[in-house]
Short mmCIF file of C-alpha atoms in Angstrom, two decimals:
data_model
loop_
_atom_site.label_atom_id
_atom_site.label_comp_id
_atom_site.label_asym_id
_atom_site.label_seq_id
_atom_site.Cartn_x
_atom_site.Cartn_y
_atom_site.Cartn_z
CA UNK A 1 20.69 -115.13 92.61
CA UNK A 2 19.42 -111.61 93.01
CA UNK A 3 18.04 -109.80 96.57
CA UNK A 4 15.55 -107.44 96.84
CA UNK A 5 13.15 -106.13 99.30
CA UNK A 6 9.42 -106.59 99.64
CA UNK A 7 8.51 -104.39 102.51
CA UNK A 8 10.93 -105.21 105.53
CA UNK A 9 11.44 -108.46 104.03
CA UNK A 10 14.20 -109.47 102.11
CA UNK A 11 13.08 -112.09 98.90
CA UNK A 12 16.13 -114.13 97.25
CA UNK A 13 15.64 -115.16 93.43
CA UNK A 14 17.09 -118.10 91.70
CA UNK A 15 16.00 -118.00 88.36
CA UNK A 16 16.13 -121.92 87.79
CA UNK A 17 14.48 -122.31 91.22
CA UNK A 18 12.11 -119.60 92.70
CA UNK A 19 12.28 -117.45 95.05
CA UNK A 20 12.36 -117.43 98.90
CA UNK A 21 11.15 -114.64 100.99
CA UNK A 22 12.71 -114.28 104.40
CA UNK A 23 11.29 -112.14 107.48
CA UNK A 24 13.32 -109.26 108.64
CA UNK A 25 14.65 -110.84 111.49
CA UNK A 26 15.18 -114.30 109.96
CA UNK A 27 12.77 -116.28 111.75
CA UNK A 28 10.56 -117.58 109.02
CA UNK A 29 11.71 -118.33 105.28
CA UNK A 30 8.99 -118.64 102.61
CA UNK A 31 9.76 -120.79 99.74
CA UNK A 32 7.62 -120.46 96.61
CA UNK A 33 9.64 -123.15 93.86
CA UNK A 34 9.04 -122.91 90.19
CA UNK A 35 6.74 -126.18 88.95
CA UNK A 36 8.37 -128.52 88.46
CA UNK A 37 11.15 -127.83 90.68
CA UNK A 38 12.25 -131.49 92.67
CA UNK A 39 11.89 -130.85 96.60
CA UNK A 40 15.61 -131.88 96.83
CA UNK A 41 16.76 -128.97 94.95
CA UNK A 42 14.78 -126.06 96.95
CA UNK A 43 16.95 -128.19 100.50
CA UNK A 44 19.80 -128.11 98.64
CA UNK A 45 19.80 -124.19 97.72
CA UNK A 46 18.06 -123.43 101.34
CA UNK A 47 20.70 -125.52 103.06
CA UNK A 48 23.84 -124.00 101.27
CA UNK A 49 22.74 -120.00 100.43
CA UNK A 50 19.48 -119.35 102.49
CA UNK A 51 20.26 -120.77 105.61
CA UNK A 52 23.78 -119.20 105.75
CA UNK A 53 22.32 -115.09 105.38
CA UNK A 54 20.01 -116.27 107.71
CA UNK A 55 22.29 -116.69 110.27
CA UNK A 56 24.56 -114.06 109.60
CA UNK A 57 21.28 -111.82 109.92
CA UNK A 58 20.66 -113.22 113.29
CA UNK A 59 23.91 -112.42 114.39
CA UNK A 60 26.35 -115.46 113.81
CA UNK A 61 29.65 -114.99 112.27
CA UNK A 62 29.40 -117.06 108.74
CA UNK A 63 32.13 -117.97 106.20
CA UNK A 64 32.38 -118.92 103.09
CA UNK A 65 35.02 -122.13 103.46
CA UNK A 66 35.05 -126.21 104.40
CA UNK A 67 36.56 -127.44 107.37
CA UNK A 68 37.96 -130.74 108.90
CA UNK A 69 38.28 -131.68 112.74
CA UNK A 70 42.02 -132.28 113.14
CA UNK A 71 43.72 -133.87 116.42
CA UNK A 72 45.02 -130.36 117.36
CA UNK A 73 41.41 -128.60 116.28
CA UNK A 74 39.36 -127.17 113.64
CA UNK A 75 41.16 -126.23 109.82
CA UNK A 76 39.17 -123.87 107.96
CA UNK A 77 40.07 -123.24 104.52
CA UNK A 78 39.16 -120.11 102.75
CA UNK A 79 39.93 -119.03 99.23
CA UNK A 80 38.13 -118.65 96.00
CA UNK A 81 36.42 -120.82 94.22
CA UNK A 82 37.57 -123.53 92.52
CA UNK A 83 40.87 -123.33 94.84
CA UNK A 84 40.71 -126.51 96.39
CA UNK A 85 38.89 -126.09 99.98
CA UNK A 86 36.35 -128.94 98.98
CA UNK A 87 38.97 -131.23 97.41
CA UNK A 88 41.06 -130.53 100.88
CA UNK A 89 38.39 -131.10 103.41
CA UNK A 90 37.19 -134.38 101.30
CA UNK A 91 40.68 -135.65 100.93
CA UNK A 92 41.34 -135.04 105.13
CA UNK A 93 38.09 -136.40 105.86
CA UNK A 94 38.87 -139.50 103.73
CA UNK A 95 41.91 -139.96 105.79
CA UNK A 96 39.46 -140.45 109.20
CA UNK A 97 39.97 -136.35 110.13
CA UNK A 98 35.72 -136.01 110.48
CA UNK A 99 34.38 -133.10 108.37
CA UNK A 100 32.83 -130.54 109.90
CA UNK A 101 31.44 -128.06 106.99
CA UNK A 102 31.68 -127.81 103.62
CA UNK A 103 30.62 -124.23 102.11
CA UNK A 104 29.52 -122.64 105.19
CA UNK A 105 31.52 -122.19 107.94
CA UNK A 106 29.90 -120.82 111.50
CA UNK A 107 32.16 -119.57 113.94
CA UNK A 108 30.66 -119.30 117.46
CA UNK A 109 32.80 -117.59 120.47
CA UNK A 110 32.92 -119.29 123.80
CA UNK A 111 34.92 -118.64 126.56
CA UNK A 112 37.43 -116.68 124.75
CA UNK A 113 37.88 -119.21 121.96
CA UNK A 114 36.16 -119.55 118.13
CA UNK A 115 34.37 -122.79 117.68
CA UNK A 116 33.64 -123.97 114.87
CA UNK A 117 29.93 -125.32 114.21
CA UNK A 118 29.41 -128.72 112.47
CA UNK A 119 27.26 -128.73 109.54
CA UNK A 120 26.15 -131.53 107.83
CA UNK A 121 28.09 -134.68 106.18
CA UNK A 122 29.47 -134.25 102.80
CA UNK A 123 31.65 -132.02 100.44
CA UNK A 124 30.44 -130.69 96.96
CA UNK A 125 33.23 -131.24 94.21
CA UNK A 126 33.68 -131.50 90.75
CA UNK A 127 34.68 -134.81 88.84
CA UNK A 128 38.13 -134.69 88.96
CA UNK A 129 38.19 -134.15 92.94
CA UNK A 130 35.67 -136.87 92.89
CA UNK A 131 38.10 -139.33 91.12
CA UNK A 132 41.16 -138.43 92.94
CA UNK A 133 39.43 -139.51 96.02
CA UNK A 134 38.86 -142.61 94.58
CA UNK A 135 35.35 -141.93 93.97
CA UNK A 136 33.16 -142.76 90.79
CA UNK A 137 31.46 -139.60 89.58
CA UNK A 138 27.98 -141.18 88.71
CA UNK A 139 27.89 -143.04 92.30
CA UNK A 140 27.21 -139.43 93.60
CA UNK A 141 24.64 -137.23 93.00
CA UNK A 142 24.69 -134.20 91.76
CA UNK A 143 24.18 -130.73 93.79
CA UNK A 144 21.86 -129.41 91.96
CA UNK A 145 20.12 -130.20 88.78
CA UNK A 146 21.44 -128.56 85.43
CA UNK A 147 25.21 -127.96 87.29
CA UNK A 148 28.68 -130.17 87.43
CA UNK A 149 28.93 -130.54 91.24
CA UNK A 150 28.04 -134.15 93.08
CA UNK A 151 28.18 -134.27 96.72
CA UNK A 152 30.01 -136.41 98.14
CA UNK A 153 28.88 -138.12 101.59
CA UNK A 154 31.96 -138.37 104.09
CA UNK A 155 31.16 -140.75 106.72
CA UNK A 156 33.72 -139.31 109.18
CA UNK A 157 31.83 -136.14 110.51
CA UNK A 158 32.35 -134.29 113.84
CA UNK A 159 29.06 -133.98 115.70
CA UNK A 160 30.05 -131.41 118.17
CA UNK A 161 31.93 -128.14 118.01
CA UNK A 162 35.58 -128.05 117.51
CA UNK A 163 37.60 -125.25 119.02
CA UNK A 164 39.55 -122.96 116.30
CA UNK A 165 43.02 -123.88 115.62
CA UNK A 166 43.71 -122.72 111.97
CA UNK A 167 42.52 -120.48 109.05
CA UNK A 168 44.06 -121.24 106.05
CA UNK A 169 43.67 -118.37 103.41
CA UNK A 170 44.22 -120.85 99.36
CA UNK A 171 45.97 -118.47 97.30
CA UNK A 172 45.04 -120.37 94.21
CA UNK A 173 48.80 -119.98 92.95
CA UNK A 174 49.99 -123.68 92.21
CA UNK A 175 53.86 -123.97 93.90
CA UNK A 176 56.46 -126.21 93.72
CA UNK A 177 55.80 -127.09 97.30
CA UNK A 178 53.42 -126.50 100.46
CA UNK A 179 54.01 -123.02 101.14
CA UNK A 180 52.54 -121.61 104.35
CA UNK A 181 52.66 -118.34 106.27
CA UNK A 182 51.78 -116.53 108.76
CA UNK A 183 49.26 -113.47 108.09
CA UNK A 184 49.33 -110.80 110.29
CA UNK A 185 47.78 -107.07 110.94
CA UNK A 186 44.85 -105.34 109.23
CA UNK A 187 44.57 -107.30 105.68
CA UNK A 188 43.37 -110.16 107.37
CA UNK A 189 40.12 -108.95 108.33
CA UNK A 190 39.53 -107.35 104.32
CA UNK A 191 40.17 -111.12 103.52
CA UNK A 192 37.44 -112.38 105.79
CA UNK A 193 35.08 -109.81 105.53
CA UNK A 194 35.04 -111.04 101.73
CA UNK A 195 34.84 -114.47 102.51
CA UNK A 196 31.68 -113.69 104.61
CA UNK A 197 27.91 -114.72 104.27
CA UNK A 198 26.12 -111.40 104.93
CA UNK A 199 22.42 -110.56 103.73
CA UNK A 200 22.14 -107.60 103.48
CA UNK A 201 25.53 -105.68 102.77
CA UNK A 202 23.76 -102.15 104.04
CA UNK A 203 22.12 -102.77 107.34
CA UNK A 204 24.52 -101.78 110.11
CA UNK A 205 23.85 -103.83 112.51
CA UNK A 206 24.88 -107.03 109.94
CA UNK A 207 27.42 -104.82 108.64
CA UNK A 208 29.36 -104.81 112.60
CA UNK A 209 28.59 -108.18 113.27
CA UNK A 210 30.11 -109.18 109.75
CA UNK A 211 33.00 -107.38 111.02
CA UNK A 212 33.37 -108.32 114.76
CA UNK A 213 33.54 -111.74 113.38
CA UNK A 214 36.31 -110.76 110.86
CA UNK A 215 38.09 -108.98 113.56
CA UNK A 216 37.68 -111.91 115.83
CA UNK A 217 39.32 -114.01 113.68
CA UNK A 218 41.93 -112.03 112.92
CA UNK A 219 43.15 -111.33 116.50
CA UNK A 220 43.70 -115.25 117.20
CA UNK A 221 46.61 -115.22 115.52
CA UNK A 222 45.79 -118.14 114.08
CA UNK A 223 45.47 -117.18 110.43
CA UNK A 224 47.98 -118.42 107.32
CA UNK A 225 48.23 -118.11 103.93
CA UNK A 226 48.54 -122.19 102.27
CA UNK A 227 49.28 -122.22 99.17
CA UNK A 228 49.61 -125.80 97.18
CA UNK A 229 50.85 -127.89 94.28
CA UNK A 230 47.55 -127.85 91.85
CA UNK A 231 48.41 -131.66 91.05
CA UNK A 232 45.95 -134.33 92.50
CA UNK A 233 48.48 -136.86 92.70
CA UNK A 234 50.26 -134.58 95.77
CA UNK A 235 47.48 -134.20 97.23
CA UNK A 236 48.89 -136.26 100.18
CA UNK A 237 51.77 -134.05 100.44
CA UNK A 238 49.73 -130.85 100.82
CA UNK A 239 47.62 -132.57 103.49
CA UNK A 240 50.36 -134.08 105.68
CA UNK A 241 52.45 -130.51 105.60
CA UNK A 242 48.89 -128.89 107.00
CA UNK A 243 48.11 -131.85 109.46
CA UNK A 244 52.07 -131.20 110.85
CA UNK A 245 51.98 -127.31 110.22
CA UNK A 246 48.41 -127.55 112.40
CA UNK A 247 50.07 -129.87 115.27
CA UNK A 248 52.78 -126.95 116.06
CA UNK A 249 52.39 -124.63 118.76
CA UNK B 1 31.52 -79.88 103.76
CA UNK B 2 34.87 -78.17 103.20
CA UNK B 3 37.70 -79.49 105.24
CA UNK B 4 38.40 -77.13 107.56
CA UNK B 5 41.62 -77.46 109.59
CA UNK B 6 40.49 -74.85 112.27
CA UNK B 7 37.92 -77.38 113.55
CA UNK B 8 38.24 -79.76 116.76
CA UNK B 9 37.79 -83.47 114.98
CA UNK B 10 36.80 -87.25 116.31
CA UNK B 11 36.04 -90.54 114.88
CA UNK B 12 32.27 -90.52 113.20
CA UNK B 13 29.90 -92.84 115.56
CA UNK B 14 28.84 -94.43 112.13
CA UNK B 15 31.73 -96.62 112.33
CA UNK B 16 33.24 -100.11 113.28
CA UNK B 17 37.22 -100.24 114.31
CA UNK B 18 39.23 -102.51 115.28
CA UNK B 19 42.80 -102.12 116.35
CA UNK B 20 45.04 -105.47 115.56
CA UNK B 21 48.89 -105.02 116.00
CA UNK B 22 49.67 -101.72 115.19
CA UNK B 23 47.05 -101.16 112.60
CA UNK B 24 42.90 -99.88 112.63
CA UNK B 25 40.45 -101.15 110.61
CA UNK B 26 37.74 -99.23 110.05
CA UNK B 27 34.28 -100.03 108.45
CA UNK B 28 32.31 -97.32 107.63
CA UNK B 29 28.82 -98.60 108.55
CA UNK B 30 27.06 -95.56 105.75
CA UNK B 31 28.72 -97.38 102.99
CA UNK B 32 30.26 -100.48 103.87
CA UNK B 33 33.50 -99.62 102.40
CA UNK B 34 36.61 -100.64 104.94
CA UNK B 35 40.02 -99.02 105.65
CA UNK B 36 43.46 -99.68 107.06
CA UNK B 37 45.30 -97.67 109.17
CA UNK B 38 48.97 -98.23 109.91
CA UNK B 39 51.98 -96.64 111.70
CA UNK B 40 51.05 -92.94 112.39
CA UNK B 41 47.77 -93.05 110.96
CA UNK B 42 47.03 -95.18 113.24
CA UNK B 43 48.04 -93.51 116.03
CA UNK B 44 46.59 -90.44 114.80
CA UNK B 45 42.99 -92.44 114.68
CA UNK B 46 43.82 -93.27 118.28
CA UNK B 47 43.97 -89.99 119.26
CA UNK B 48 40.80 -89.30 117.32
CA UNK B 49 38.31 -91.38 119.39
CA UNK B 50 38.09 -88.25 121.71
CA UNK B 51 37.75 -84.86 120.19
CA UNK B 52 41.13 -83.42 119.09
CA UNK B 53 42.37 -80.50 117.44
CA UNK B 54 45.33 -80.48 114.64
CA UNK B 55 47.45 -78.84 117.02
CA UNK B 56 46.73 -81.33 120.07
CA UNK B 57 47.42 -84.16 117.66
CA UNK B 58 50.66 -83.04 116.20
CA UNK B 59 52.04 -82.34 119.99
CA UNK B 60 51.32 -85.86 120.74
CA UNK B 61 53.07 -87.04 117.28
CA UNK B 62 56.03 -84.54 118.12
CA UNK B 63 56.25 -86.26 121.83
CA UNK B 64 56.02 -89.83 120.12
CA UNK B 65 57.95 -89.45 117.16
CA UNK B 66 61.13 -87.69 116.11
CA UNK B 67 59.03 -85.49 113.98
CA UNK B 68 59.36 -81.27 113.44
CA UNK B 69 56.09 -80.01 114.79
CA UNK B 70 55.83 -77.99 111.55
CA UNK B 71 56.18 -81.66 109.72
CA UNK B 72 53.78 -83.25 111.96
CA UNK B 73 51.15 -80.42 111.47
CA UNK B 74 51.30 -80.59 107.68
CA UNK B 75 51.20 -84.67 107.93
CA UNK B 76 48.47 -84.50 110.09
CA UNK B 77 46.03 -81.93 107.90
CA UNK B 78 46.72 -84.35 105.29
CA UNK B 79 45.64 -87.57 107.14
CA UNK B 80 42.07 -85.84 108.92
CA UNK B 81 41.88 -83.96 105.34
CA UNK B 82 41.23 -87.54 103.83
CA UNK B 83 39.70 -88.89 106.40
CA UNK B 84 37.52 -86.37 106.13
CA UNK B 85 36.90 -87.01 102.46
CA UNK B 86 35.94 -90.61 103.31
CA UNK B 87 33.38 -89.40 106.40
CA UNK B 88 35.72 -90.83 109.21
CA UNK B 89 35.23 -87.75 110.83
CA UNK B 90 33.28 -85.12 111.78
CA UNK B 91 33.78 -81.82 113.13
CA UNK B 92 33.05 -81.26 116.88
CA UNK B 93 30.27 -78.44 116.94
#
């Protein structure tokens, strides 16, 4: 995807897709798709990438993570990709924890507390994820045309917002065992702020709330480092050490 | 612009900080590039949300800190000196 400016406005480019040109102030996206291009492909990409910037240029505070509903509240997971927050989220929501987002987390402050926004139903994940949730990869369809991702469909979803209770920061380092720990101070928010959906990187007023929403999340306390055995078959492990780790005060 | 120690200093208005625990962030909103700032820096940038001289800042280090005054000046030249360099500050006219 490239960005670029035509006027005030700011135009996103996927080369496989076209291109879709969004007023300065976010309220009106225009889509002009490549021929050719199936209908479900231009939701997909302005569901998942478009709609996210959007919001972060109106002023919400937008992550890049997944996140399940647990009895004690709201895991997020952050962390590269190909880390694992898809295949956690998917796995938790399997086990009856309803999903709340997968790629785009919104954070919303209420009272003094984060909540975190539901999305829509399903997880994006690659075959193997697929088949260690005991799905069939061809029962799914794929994200997007011409890439390796199926979505997934997770009937437990949370329909309302979920207050905060953990962000969990995947180091992508494979360990013997669940490790988790707490983060603390400044190098938190340089973690969020580059987990962050922000459209355009040089316009101040983005560029403050990108980081009162870092900042916000960083003074909760509530933020850990998880990192996990990369081995599907413990999968169960990792998720019943972050369902107890989430239940403590 | 040339550093120039002589100068009264404070935090640019081009800026987002935040203060968790005992560090800053800072975001400098003309580039988008971030900083931290622990221990004494930090409480150097504390200092530096009103206009400050070296000297003021130093006494305040020196009444904080078992620091040398002479110690504290040099350490605190240093500090505005870079964050100077990375247009955290400007000079009071």
């Amino acid at each position: 995807m490239t960005r670029s400016r035509q006027g005030e406005s700011y135009v996103l480019t996927y080369s496989d897709v076209g291109s879709f040109t969004i007023a300065p102030n976010g309220d009106q996206i225009t889509c002009q798709p490549h021929p050719g291009v199936p209908d479900k492909t231009v939701r997909q990409i302005l569901l998942d990438q478009v709609l996210p910037l959007i919001l972060s240029r109106q002023g919400a505070y937008v992550f890049h993570g997944s996140a399940v509903a647990l009895p004690s509240g709201a895991a997020v997971f952050l962390g590269k990709s190909g880390q694992g927050k898809s295949t956690l989220a998917g796995f938790l929501a399997r086990e009856q924890f309803p999903l709340l987002a997968d790629d785009c987390i919104v954070l919303t402050p209420q009272n003094g507390r984060l909540f975190v926004q539901p999305a829509y139903p399903g997880v994006r994940l690659w075959g193997d994820s697929l088949q260690c949730l005991g799905a069939t990869e061809n029962d799914h369809p794929l994200v997007r045309e011409g890439r390796t991702k199926r979505r997934l469909t997770t009937p437990q979803f949370a329909h309302e917002p979920v207050p905060l209770r953990r962000f969990y920061f995947l180091t992508g380092a494979s360990t013997p065992d669940v490790e988790i720990g707490k983060l603390e101070g400044a190098g938190i928010v340089r973690q969020m702020l580059e987990s962050q959906f922000v459209l355009d990187p040089f316009d101040e007023r983005e560029l403050k709330t990108s980081f009162a929403g870092a900042t916000a999340v960083a003074r909760t306390g509530l933020c850990y480092h998880l990192s996990i055995p990369r081995d599907f078959s413990r999968l169960a492990e990792s998720a019943g050490r972050i369902l107890q780790h989430a239940a403590t005060p | 612009m040339e550093f120039d120690p002589t100068r009264t200093w404070v935090a640019s208005s081009r800026l987002a900080a935040s203060e968790i625990g005992n560090e800053s962030v800072v975001l400098n909103l003309a580039d988008g590039k971030y900083y931290g700032l622990n221990d004494m820096a930090n409480r150097v940038w504390r200092e530096l949300q009103q206009p400050r001289s070296i000297d003021q800042i130093a006494a305040a280090l020196t009444a904080e800190y078992e620091v040398a005054e002479d110690q504290a000046r040099r350490d605190v030249t240093q500090l505005l000196s870079e964050l100077h360099a990375l247009q955290l500050i400007v000079a009071v006219p």
